[in-house]
Tab-separated table of C-alpha atoms in Angstrom:
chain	number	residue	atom	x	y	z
A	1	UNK	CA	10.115	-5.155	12.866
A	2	UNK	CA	7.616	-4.628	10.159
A	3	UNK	CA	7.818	-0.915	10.941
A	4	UNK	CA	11.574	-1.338	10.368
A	5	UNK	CA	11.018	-3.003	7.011
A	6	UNK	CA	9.041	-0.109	5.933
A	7	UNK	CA	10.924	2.674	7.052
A	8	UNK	CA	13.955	0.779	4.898
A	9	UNK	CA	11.847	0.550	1.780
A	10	UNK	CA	11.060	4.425	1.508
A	11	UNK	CA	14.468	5.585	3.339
A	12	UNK	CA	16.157	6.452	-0.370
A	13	UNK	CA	13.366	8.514	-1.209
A	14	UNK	CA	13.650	10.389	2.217
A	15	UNK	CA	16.016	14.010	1.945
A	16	UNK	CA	18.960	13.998	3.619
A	17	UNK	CA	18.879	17.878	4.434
A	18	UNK	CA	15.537	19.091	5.937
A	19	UNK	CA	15.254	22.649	6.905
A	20	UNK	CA	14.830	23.550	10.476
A	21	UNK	CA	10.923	25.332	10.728
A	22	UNK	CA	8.426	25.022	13.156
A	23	UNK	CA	4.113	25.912	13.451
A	24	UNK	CA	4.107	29.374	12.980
A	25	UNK	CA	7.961	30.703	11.088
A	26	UNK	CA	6.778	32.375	7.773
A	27	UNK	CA	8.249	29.939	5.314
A	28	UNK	CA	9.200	30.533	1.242
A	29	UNK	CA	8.573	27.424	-0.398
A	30	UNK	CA	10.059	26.587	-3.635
A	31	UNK	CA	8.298	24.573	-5.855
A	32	UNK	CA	9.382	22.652	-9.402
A	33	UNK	CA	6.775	23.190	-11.765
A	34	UNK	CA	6.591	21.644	-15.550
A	35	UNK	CA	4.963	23.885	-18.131
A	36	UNK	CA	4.735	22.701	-21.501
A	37	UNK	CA	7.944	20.859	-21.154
A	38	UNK	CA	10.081	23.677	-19.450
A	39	UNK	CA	10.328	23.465	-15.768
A	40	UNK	CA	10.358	26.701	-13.991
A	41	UNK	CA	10.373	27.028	-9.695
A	42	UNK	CA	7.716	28.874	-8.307
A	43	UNK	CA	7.594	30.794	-4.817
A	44	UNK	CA	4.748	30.096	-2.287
A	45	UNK	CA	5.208	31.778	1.153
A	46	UNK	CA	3.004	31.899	4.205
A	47	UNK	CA	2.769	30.907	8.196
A	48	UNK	CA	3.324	27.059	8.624
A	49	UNK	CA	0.299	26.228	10.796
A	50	UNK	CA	0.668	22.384	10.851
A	51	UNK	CA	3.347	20.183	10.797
A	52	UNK	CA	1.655	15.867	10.353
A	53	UNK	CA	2.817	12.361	9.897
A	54	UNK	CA	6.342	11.272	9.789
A	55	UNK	CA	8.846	9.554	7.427
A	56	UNK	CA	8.052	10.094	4.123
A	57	UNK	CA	4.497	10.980	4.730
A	58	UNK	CA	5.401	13.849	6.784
A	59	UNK	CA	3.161	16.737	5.220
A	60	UNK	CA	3.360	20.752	6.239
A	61	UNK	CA	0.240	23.091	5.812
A	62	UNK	CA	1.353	26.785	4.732
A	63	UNK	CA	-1.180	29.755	5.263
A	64	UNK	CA	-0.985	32.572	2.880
A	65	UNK	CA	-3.707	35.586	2.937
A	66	UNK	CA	-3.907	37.940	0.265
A	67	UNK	CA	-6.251	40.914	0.458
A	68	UNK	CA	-8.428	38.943	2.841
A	69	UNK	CA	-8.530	35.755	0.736
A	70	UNK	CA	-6.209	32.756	2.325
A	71	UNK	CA	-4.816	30.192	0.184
A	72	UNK	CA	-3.690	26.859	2.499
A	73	UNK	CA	-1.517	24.715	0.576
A	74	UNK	CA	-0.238	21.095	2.137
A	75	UNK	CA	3.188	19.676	1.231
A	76	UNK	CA	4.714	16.989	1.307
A	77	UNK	CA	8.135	17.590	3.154
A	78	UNK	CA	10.056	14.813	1.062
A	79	UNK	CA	8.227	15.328	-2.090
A	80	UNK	CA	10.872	15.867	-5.170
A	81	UNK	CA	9.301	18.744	-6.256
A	82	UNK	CA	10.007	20.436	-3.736
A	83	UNK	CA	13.452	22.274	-4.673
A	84	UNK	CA	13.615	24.413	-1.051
A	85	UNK	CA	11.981	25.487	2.185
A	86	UNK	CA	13.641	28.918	3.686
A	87	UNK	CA	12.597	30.032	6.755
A	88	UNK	CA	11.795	34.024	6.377
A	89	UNK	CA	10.436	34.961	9.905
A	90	UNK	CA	11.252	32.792	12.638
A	91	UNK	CA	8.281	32.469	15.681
A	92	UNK	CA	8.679	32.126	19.543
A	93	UNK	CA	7.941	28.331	19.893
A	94	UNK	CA	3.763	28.790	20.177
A	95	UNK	CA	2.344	27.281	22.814
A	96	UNK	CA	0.080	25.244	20.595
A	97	UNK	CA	1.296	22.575	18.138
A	98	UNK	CA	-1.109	23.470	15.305
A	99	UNK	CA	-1.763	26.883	14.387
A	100	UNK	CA	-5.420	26.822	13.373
A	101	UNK	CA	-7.149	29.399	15.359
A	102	UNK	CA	-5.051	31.738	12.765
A	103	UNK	CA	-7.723	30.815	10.292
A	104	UNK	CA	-10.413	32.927	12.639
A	105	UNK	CA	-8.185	35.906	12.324
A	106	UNK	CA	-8.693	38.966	10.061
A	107	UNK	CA	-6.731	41.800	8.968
A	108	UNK	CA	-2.953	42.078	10.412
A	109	UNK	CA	-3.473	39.420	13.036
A	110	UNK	CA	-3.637	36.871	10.448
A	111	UNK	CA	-0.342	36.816	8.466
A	112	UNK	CA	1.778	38.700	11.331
A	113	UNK	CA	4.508	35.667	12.456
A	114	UNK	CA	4.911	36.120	16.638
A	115	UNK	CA	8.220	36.842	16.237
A	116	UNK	CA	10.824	37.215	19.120
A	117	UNK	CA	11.432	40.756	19.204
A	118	UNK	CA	7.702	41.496	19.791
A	119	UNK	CA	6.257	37.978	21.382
A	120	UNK	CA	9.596	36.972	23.384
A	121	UNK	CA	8.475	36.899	27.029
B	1	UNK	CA	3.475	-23.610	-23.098
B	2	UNK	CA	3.196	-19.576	-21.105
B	3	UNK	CA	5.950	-18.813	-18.597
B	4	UNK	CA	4.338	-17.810	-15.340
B	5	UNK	CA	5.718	-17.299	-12.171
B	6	UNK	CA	4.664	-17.360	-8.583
B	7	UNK	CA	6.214	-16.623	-5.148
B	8	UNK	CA	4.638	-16.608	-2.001
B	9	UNK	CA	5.414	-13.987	0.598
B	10	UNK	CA	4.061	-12.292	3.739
B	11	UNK	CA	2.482	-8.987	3.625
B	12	UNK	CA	4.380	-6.508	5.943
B	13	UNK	CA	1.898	-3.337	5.588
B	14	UNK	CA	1.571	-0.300	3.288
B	15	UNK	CA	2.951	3.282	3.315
B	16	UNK	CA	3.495	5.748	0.828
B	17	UNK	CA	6.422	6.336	-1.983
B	18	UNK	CA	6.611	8.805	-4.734
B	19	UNK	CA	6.578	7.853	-8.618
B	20	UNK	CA	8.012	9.714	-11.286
B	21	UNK	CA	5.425	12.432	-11.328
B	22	UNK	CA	6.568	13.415	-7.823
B	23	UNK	CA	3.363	12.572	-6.539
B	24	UNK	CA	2.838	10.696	-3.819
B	25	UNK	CA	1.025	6.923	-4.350
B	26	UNK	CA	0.278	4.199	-1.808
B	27	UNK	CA	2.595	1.254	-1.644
B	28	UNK	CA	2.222	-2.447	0.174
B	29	UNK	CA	5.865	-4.020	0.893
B	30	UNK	CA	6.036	-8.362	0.847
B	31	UNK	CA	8.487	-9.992	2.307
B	32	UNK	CA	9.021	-12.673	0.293
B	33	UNK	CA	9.578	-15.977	1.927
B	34	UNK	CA	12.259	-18.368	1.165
B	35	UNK	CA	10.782	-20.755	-1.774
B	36	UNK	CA	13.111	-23.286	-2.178
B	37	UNK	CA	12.395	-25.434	-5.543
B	38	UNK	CA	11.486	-28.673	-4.388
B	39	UNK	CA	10.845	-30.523	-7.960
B	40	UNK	CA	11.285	-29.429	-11.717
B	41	UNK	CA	8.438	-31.607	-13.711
B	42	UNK	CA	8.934	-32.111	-16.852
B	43	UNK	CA	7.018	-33.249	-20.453
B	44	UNK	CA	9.168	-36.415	-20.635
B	45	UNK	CA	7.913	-37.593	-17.175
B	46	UNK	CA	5.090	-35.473	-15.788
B	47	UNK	CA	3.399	-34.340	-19.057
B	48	UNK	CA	4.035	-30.731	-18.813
B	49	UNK	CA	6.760	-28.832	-17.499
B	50	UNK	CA	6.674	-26.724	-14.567
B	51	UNK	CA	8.564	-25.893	-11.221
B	52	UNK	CA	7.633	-27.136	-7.861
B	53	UNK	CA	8.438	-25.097	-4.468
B	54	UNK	CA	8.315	-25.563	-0.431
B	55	UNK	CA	7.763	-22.630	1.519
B	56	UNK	CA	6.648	-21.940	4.973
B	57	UNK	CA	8.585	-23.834	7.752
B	58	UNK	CA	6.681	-25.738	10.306
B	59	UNK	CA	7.551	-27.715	13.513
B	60	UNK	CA	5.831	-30.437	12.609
B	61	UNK	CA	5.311	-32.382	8.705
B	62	UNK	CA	4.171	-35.920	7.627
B	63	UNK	CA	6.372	-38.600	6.852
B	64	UNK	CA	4.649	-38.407	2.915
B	65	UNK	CA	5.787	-34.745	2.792
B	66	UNK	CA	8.863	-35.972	4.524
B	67	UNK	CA	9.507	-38.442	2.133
B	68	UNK	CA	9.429	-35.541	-0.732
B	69	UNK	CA	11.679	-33.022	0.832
B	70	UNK	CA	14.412	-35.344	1.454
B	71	UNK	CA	14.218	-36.595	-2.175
B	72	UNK	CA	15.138	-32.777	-2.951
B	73	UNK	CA	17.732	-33.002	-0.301
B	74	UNK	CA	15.862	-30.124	1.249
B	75	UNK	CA	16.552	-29.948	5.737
B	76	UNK	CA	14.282	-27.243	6.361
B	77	UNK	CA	10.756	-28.474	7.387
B	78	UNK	CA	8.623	-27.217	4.933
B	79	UNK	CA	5.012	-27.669	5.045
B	80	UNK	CA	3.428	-26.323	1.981
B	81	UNK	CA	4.060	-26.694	-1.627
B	82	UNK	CA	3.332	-25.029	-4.980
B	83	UNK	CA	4.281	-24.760	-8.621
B	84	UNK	CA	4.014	-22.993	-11.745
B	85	UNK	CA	3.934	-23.759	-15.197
B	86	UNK	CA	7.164	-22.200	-17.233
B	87	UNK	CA	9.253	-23.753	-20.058
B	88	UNK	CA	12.741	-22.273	-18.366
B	89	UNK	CA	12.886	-25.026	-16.284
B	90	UNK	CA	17.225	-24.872	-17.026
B	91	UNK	CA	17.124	-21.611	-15.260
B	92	UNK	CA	15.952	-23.026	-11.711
B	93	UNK	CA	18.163	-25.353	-9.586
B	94	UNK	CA	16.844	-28.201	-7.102
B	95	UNK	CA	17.330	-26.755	-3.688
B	96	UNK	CA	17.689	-23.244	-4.506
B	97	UNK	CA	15.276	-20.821	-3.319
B	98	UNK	CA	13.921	-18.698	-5.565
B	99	UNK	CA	15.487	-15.470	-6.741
B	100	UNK	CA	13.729	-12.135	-6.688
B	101	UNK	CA	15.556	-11.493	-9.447
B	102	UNK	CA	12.947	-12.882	-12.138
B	103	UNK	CA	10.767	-10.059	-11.072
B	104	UNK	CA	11.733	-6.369	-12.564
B	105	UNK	CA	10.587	-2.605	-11.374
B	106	UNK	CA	7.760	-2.149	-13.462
B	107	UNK	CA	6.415	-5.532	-13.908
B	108	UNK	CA	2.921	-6.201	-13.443
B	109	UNK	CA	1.936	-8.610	-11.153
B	110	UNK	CA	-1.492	-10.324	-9.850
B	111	UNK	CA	-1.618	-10.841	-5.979
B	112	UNK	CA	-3.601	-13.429	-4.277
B	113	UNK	CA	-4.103	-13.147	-0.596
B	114	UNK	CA	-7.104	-13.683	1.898
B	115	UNK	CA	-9.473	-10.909	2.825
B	116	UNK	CA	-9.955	-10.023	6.361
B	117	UNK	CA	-13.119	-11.558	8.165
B	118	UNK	CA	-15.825	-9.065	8.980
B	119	UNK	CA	-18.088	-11.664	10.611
B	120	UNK	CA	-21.550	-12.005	10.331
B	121	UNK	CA	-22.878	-9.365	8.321
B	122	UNK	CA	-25.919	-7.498	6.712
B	123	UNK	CA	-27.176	-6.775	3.662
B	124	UNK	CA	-26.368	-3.296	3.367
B	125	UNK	CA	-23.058	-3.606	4.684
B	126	UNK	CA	-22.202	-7.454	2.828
B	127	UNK	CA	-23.751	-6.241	-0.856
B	128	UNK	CA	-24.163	-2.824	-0.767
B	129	UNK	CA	-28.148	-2.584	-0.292
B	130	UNK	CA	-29.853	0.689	0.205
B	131	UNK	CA	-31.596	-0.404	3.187
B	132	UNK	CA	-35.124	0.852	3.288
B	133	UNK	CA	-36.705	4.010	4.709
B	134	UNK	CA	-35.462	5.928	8.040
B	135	UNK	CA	-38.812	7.258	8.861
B	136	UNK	CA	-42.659	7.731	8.638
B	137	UNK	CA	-43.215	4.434	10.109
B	138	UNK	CA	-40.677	2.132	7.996
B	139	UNK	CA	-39.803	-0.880	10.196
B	140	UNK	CA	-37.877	-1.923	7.491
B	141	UNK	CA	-34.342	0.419	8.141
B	142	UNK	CA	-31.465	-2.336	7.208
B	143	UNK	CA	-33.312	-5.031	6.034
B	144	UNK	CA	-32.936	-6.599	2.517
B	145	UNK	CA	-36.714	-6.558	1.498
B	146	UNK	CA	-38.830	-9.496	-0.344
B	147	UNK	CA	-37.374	-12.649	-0.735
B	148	UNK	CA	-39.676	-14.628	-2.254
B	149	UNK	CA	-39.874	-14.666	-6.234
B	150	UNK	CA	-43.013	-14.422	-8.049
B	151	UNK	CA	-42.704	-17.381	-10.055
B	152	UNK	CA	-41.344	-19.701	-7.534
B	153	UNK	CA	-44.133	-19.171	-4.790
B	154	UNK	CA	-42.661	-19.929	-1.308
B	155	UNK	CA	-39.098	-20.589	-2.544
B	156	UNK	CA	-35.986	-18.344	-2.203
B	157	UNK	CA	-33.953	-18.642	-5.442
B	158	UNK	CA	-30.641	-19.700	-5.209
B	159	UNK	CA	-27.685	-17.063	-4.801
B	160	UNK	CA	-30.070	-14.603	-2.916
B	161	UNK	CA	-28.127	-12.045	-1.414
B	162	UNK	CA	-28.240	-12.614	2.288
B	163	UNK	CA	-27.009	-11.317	5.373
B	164	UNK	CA	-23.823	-13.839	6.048
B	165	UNK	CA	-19.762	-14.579	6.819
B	166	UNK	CA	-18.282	-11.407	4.871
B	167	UNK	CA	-14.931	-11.339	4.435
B	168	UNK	CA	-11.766	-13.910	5.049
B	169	UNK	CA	-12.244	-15.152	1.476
B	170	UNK	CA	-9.749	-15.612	-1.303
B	171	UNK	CA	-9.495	-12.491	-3.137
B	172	UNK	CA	-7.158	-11.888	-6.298
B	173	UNK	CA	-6.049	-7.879	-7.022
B	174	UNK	CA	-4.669	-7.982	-10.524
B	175	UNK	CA	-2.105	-5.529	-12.543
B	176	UNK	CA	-0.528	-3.869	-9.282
B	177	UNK	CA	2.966	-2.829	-11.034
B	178	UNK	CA	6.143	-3.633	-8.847
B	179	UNK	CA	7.843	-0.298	-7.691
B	180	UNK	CA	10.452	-1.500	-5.287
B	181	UNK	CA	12.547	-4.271	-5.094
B	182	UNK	CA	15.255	-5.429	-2.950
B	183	UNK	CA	16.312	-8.949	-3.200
B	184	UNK	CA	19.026	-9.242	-0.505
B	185	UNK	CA	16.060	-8.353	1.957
B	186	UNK	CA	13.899	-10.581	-0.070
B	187	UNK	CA	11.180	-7.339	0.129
B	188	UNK	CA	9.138	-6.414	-2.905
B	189	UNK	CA	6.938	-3.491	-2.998
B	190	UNK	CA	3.941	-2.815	-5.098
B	191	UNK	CA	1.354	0.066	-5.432
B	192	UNK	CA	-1.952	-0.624	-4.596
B	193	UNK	CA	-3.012	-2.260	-1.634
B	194	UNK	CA	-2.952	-5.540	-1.308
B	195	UNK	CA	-5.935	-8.154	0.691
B	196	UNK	CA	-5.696	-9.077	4.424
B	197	UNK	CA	-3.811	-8.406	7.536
B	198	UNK	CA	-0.376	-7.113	8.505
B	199	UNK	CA	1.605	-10.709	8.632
B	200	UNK	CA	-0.730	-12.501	6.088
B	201	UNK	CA	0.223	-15.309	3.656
B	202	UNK	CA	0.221	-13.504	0.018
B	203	UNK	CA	1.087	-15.434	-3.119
B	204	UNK	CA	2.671	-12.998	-6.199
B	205	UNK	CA	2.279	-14.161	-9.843
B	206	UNK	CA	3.080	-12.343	-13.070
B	207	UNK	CA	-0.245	-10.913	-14.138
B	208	UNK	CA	-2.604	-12.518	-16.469
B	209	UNK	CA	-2.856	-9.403	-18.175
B	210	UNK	CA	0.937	-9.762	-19.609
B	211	UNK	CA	0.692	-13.480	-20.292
B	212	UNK	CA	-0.321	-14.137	-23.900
């Protein structure tokens, strides 16, 4: 019951629309960001590796490497500043639920999404 | 004379909301219990004036407190009373349970609830003590040290901090702000966390900090 009472006290903040992604799609994440008073969206993409928590602490982890530096950034999924999540390269469904052995991997290995036409089996 | 106001509530449990930075902050949600106004005192006959209210049912009350509900014409079985000082007494009604509608999104309010018992305790974990050396012979690891005082020979001075009860005390958290409210669920929700256990007894006031 408590649960229930919580659940109803954060539902409005909640979005009605969330994306279909999974560990492991390549993602484009666009995020609202104020600058001396303007607000301007900026682009983040990368390989989800995590997906935690539910209701409206539900977070998402995206991996991004750029010449062999990787940037991990955490999101909230329901935060407001968050103006979209596309999905760019859709995985095979990974037969782990968090994709941190990803972080071992150099080179192409570490931002190449298993994608169907060369993972399906 | 200041207007104050206090309701007293159960604490459901926390979880997390954003504010208007878009970042996320941690919130506690109250369910406020049903305080029905049980008498309105007032300078003419009590020497101050201030409201009076029953909350918490119970199977069983004495005939005194008996005696005091019925004068209020109030059926419920409540076994525990408090008031507040406030100079609005025209706005509240005998009978009426208070309205979660004196309390705005914003507001700053003091909460009152008790801590949860940790038991019998030590020093390092009751007051924060650094404990003494790990090593190279110490048999002193999680003890408090010396006791004594130098000019009291043989006596401990009073208030020396002890290993003890920690915990299930009265604690006060003052200026959480009110970000939610919803008064046909009788739930209000303020950031911060708030003292005690899922289910606890938790009494809200306006904050001492606003009342000049």
């Amino acid at each position: 019951m408590n649960q229930d009472i919580l659940r109803e006290v954060t539902k409005h903040q909640l979005k009605a629309e969330i994306p279909l992604f999974k560990v492991g799609d390549e993602v484009c994440v666009s995020i609202k960001v104020k600058e001396g008073g303007k607000e301007r969206i900026q682009k983040f993409t990368g390989i989800v590796i995590a997906r935690k928590g539910s209701g409206i602490s539900e977070t998402f982890t995206v991996r991004r490497v750029v010449s062999d530096f990787a940037v991990e950034r955490v999101f909230h999924l329901h935060a407001p500043n968050i103006s979209g999540i596309k999905v760019t390269k859709e995985s095979v469904v990974l037969d782990t639920a968090k994709w941190y052995k990803s972080r071992k991997w150099v080179g192409k290995a570490a931002s190449q999404v298993r994608e169907k036409r060369l993972f399906a089996k | 004379m200041q207007d104050r106001l206090i309701v007293v509530g159960k604490k459901v449990g926390m979880t997390q909301m954003f504010d208007a930075d878009n970042h996320i902050m941690p919130v506690t949600a109250i369910e406020v219990e049903p305080c029905v106004v049980s008498q309105i005192k007032t300078v003419d006959h009590d020497g101050y004036n201030a409201v009076q209210f029953a909350y918490f049912k119970r199977s069983h009350i004495t005939k005194p407190i008996e005696g005091h509900l019925a004068k209020a014409n109030i059926q419920d079985k409540f076994g525990h009373f408090c008031e507040f000082t406030t100079d609005e007494t025209s706005n509240f009604t005998i009978g009426n349970a208070l309205s979660l509608d004196l309390f705005q999104v914003g507001q700053l309010v003091d909460v009152v609830a008790q801590s949860k018992g940790k038991g019998f305790q030590g020093v390092v974990r009751r007051f924060g003590f650094g404990g003494g050396r790990a090593t190279h012979g110490s048999m002193s690891h999680r003890r408090g040290g010396s006791y004594g005082h130098f000019r009291r020979m043989g006596h401990v001075i009073k208030n020396q901090k002890m290993p003890g009860h920690m915990g299930s005390t009265r604690i006060t958290v003052h200026n959480l702000s009110i970000v939610g409210l919803m008064p046909e669920k009788r739930i209000l929700v303020v950031r911060g966390s708030v003292p005690g256990a899922n289910g606890s007894w938790v009494m809200i006031r306006k904050a001492k900090s606003v009342i000049k």
